[in-house]
Each structure stands twice: as C-alpha cells, then as structure tokens.
Short mmCIF file of C-alpha atoms in Angstrom, two decimals:
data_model
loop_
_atom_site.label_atom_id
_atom_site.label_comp_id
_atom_site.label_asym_id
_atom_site.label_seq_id
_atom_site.Cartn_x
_atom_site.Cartn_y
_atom_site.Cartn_z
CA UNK I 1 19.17 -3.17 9.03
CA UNK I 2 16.34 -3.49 11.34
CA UNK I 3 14.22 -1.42 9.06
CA UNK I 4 15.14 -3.77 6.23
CA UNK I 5 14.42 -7.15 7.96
CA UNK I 6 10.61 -5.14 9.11
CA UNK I 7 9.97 -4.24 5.41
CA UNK I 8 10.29 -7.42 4.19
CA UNK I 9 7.05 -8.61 5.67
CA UNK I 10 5.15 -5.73 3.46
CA UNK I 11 5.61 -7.21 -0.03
CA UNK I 12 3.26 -9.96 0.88
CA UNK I 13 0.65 -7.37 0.26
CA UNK I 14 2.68 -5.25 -2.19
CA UNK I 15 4.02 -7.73 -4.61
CA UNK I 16 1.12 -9.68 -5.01
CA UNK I 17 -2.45 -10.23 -3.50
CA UNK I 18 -3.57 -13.98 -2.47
CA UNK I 19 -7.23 -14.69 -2.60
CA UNK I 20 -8.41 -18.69 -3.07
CA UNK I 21 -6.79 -20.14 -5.93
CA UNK I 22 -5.69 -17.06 -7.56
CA UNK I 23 -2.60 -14.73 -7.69
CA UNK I 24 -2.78 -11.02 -8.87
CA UNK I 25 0.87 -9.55 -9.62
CA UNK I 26 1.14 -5.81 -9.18
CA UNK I 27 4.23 -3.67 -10.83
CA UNK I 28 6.36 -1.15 -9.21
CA UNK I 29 8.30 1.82 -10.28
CA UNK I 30 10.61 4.16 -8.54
CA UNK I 31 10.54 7.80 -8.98
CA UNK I 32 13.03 10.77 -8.88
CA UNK I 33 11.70 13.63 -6.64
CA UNK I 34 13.37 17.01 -6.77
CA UNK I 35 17.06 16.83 -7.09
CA UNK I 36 17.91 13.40 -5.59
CA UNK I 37 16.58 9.73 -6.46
CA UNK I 38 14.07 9.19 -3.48
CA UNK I 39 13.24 5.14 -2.90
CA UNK I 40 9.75 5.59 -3.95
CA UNK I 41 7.97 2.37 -5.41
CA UNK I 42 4.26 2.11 -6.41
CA UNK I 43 1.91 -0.44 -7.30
CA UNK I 44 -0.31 0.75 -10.10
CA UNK I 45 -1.02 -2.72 -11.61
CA UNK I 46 -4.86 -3.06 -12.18
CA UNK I 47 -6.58 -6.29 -12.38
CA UNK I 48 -9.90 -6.93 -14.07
CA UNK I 49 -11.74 -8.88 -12.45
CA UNK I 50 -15.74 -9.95 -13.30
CA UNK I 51 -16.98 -10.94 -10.28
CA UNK I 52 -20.20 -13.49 -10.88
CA UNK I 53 -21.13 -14.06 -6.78
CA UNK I 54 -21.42 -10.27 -5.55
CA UNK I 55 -18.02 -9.15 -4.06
CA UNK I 56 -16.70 -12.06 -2.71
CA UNK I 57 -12.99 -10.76 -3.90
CA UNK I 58 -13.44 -7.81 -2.08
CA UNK I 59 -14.17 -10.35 1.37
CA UNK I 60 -11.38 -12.47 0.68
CA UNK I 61 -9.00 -9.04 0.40
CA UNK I 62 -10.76 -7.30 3.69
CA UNK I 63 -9.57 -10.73 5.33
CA UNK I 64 -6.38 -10.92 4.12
CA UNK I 65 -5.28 -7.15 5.45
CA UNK I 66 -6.63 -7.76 8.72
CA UNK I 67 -4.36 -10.89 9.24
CA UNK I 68 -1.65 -8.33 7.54
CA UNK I 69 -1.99 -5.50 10.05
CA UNK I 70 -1.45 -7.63 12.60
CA UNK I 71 1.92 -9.04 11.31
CA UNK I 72 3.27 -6.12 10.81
CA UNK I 73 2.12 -5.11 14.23
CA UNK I 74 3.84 -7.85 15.99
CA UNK I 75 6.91 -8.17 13.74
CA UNK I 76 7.60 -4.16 14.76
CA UNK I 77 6.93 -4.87 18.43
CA UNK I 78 9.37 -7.83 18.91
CA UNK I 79 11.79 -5.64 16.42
CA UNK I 80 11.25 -2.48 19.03
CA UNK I 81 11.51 -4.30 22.00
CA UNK I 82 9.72 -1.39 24.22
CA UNK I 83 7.07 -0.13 22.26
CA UNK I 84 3.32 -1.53 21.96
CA UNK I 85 0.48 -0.41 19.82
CA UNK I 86 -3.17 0.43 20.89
CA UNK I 87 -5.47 -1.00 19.35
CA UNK I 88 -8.88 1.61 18.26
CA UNK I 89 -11.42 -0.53 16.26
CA UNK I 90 -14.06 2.32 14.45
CA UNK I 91 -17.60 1.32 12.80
CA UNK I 92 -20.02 3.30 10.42
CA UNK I 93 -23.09 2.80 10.36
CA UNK I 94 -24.41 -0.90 10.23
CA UNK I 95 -23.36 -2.71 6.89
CA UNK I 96 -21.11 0.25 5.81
CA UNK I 97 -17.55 -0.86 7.37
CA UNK I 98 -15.50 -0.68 9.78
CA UNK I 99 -11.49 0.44 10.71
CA UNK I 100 -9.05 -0.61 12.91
CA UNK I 101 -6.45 1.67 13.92
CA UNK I 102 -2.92 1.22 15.46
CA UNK I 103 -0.65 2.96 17.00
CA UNK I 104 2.99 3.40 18.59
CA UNK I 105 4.90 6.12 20.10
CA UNK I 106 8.29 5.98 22.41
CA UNK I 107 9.36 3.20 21.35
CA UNK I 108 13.13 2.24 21.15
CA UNK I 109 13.34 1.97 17.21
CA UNK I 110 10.41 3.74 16.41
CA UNK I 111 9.75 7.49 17.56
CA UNK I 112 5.95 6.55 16.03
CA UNK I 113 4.67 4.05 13.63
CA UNK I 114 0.65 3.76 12.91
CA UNK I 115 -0.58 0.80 10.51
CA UNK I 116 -3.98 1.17 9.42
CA UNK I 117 -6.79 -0.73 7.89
CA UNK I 118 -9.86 0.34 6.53
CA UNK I 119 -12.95 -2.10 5.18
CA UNK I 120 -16.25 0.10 3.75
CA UNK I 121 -18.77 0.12 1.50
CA UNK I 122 -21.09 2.23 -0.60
CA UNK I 123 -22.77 3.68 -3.23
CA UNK I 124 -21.26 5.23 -5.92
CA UNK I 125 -23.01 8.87 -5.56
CA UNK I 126 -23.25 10.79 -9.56
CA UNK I 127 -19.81 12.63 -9.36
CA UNK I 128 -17.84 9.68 -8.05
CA UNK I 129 -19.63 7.67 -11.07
CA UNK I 130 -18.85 9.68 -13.73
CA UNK I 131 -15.36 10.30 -12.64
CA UNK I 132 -14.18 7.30 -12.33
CA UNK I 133 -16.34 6.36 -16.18
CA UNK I 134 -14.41 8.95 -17.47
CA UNK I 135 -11.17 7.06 -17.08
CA UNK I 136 -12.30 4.28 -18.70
CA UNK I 137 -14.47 2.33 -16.05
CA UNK I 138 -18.48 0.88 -16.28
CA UNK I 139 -19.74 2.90 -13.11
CA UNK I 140 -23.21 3.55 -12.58
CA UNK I 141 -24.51 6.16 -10.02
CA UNK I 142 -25.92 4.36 -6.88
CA UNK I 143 -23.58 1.56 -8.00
CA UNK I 144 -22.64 -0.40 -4.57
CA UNK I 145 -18.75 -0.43 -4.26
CA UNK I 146 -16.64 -2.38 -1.43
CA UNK I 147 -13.14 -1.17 -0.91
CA UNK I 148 -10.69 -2.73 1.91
CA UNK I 149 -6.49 -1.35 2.25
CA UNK I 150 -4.27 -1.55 4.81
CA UNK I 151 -1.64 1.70 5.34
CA UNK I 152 1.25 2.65 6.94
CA UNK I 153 3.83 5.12 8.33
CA UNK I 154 6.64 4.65 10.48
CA UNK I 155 9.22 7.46 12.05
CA UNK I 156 12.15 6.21 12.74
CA UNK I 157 13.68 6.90 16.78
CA UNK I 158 16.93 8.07 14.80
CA UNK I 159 16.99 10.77 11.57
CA UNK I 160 19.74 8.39 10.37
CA UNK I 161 16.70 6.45 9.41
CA UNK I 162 14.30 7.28 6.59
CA UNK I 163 10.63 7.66 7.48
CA UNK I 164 8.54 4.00 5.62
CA UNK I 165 5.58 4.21 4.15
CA UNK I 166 3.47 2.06 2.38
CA UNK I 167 0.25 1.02 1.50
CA UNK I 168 -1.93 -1.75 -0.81
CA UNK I 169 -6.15 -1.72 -1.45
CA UNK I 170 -8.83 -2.72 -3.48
CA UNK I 171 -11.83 -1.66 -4.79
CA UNK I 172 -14.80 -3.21 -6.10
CA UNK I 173 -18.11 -2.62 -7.70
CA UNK I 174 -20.75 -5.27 -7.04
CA UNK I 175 -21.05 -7.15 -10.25
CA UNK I 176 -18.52 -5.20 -12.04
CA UNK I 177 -14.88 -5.05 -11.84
CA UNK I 178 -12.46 -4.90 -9.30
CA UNK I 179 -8.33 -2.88 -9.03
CA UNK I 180 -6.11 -3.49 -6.66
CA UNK I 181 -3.16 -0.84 -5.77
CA UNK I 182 -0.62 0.44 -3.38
CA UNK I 183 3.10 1.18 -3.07
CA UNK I 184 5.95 1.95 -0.78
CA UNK I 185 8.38 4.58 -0.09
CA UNK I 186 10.76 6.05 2.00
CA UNK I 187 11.37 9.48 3.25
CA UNK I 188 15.24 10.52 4.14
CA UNK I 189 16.34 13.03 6.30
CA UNK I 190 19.71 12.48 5.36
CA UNK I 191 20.14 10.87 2.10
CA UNK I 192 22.12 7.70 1.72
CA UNK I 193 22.45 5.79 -2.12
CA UNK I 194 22.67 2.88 -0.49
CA UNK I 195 19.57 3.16 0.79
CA UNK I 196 17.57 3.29 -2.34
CA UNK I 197 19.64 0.93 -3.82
CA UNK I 198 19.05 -1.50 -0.88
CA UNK I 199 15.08 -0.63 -1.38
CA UNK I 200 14.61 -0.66 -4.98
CA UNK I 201 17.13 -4.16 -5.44
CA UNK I 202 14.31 -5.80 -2.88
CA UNK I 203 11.12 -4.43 -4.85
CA UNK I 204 12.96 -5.09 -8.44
CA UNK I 205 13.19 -8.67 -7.18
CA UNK I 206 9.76 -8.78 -6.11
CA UNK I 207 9.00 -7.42 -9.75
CA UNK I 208 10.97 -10.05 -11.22
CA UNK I 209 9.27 -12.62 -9.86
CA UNK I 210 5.85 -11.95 -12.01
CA UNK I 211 7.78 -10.01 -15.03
CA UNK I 212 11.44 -9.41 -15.55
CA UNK I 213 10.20 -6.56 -17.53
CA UNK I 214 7.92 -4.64 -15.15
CA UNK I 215 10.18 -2.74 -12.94
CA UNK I 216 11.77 -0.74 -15.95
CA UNK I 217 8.57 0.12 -17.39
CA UNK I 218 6.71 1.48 -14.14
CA UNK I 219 10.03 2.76 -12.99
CA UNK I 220 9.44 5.07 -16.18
CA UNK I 221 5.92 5.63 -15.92
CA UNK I 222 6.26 6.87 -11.90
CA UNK I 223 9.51 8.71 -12.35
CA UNK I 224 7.18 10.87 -15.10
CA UNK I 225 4.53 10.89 -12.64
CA UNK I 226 6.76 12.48 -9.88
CA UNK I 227 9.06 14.56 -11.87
CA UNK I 228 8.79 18.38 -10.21
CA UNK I 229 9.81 20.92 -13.07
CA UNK I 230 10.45 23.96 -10.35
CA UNK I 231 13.13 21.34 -8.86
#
C-alpha cells in the first residue's frame, strides 16, 4: 500500500509534462515478459515541437524535474520514516550540464532507492546525427541538442515488494524539434496479479484522461516490443 500511495506522485511526470501554457500527453502500454504479465508501462508518446526562441522547452522541462526529484525525495522519506538521501550534485564542463544524484540505503521501507536527474547539452557528433535522421528526424552533425530526465529505482526492505522503476526525459535540438519519453515498471520477486492489476488500473486511468483509446494501443505496441520468443 505504501508503495502505491509513493507511486502516485510519479505520473505527474509520466502522464503528462507541464511547461507554460501547454500540456503534452504521453501514452502507456504494458508488456508481457517471459511467461507471466510483468506491470511494465512506457511512455513512448513523441511530441513535435518547433521551437522559435532556442530551447526554451528544454529549460522549462530541466526545471520542472528538479522540483520533481525532490518530491519524490521527500514523499519517500516521510513514507520511510528512518531513511534519508544524500544529496551528490555533478557538473561537466562549463555550459554542458549538470546532475544531481540521490540516494538511500537502510531504510525501514526501502532496502535502497536512488532518484536521479540529469540536465546536459551538446553537439550532435556525425554518428549520433545520422542515426537518429535515419528514423525519421532533421539532425544535422554539430547540431546543439539539450536533453533533461529524471530516473528512478527503488528496492523494496521486503521481497514481498516488487522493485519500482521509472523514468520521463526530453530531448531537444536547438531550433528543431523536441520528444519527450519515459515509463514505469515494476520488478516482482514473487508475483502477485493483483499487483499489476493495481499498477496498470492507475496508469490506464492516467491514459484515459488524454485518450480513452491510448492504453490499448501502446499496451499492443510494448507487449510486441517485449515479447521474448526463447520464453
């Protein structure tokens, strides 16, 4: 249950990113792994977006992961009730980005949970460029890029509880377009049904909220994504 209530603080970034006077849905999709239905949803809704003033989306994102981190941060320290993260900020060099990196171990709910966030930029080098033109994107080589996402992994104190993870990002090329992505899952060490069905009920409604139709249809694209022939 506790895991549950913590959770639903991450669809704020999962089921939809808020930047000034605009709202960008995203879809999810659960997959089947192996021989059991695994609660795995994934945002792989991409947004187009021309951006006329340099990467100013890409600020207003970096912003709005920092202020996530640290609610997730607190909400899992007043949910522990013993545990506290550190706190490790990391630059690159000047103008290329920073990190900030947090951790907890021993706690009483948590055995270790880390939430991450990551704000960088660049230059697209010649390989990245062409890759990423050859599924269907304008990228130049020496393009400059911007790309901000906050991460996430928590291991539950008991193996009753599945291990969370999650994630949501964006990328941006300066006066091209921009993507956002991410997704959740969760890892069992003993399986439950009710857990997936508790975890895919809350990210169907999250779905249904932008399109009653999306969870079906990225539920089918990711469990083709996922599906493991040898299993």
């Amino acid at each position: 249950a506790t895991l549950v209530a913590f959770a639903a603080l991450v669809p704020a970034a999962l089921g939809f990113v808020a930047v000034p006077h605009q709202l960008f849905p995203c879809g999810y999709a659960q997959g089947v792994v192996g021989r059991r239905t695994i609660a795995l949803v994934s945002s792989s809704a991409r947004q187009q977006i021309v951006c006329a003033a340099g990467l100013e989306k890409h600020h207003a994102f970096a912003d709005f992961v920092v202020d996530l981190q640290a609610r997730i941060c607190k909400t899992a320290e007043d949910a522990d009730g013993k545990g506290k993260f550190i706190y490790d900020k990391w630059e690159r060099e000047p103008g290329k980005g920073y990190g900030i990196t947090r951790v907890l171990e021993g706690g009483r709910l948590w055995e270790k949970a880390a939430c991450s966030v990551s704000v960088v930029r660049g230059e697209l080098s010649k390989e990245r460029a062409a890759a990423m033109s050859s599924r269907g994107r304008d990228a130049q080589a020496g393009q400059a890029y911007a790309a901000a996402a906050c991460s996430l992994v928590f291991h539950s104190a008991s193996p009753m509880v599945p291990t969370f993870r999650a994630d949501v990002r964006h990328f941006e090329l300066e006066g091209g377009d921009g993507w956002y992505g991410g997704g959740a899952d969760l890892t069992p060490y003993y399986v439950y049904d009710e857990d997936a069905v508790d975890f895919h009920s809350y990210y169907k409604d999250v779905c249904d909220a932008h399109d009653d139709t999306a969870y079906a249809r990225y539920k089918k694209w990711r469990d083709d994504y996922f599906f493991i022939p040898v299993r």
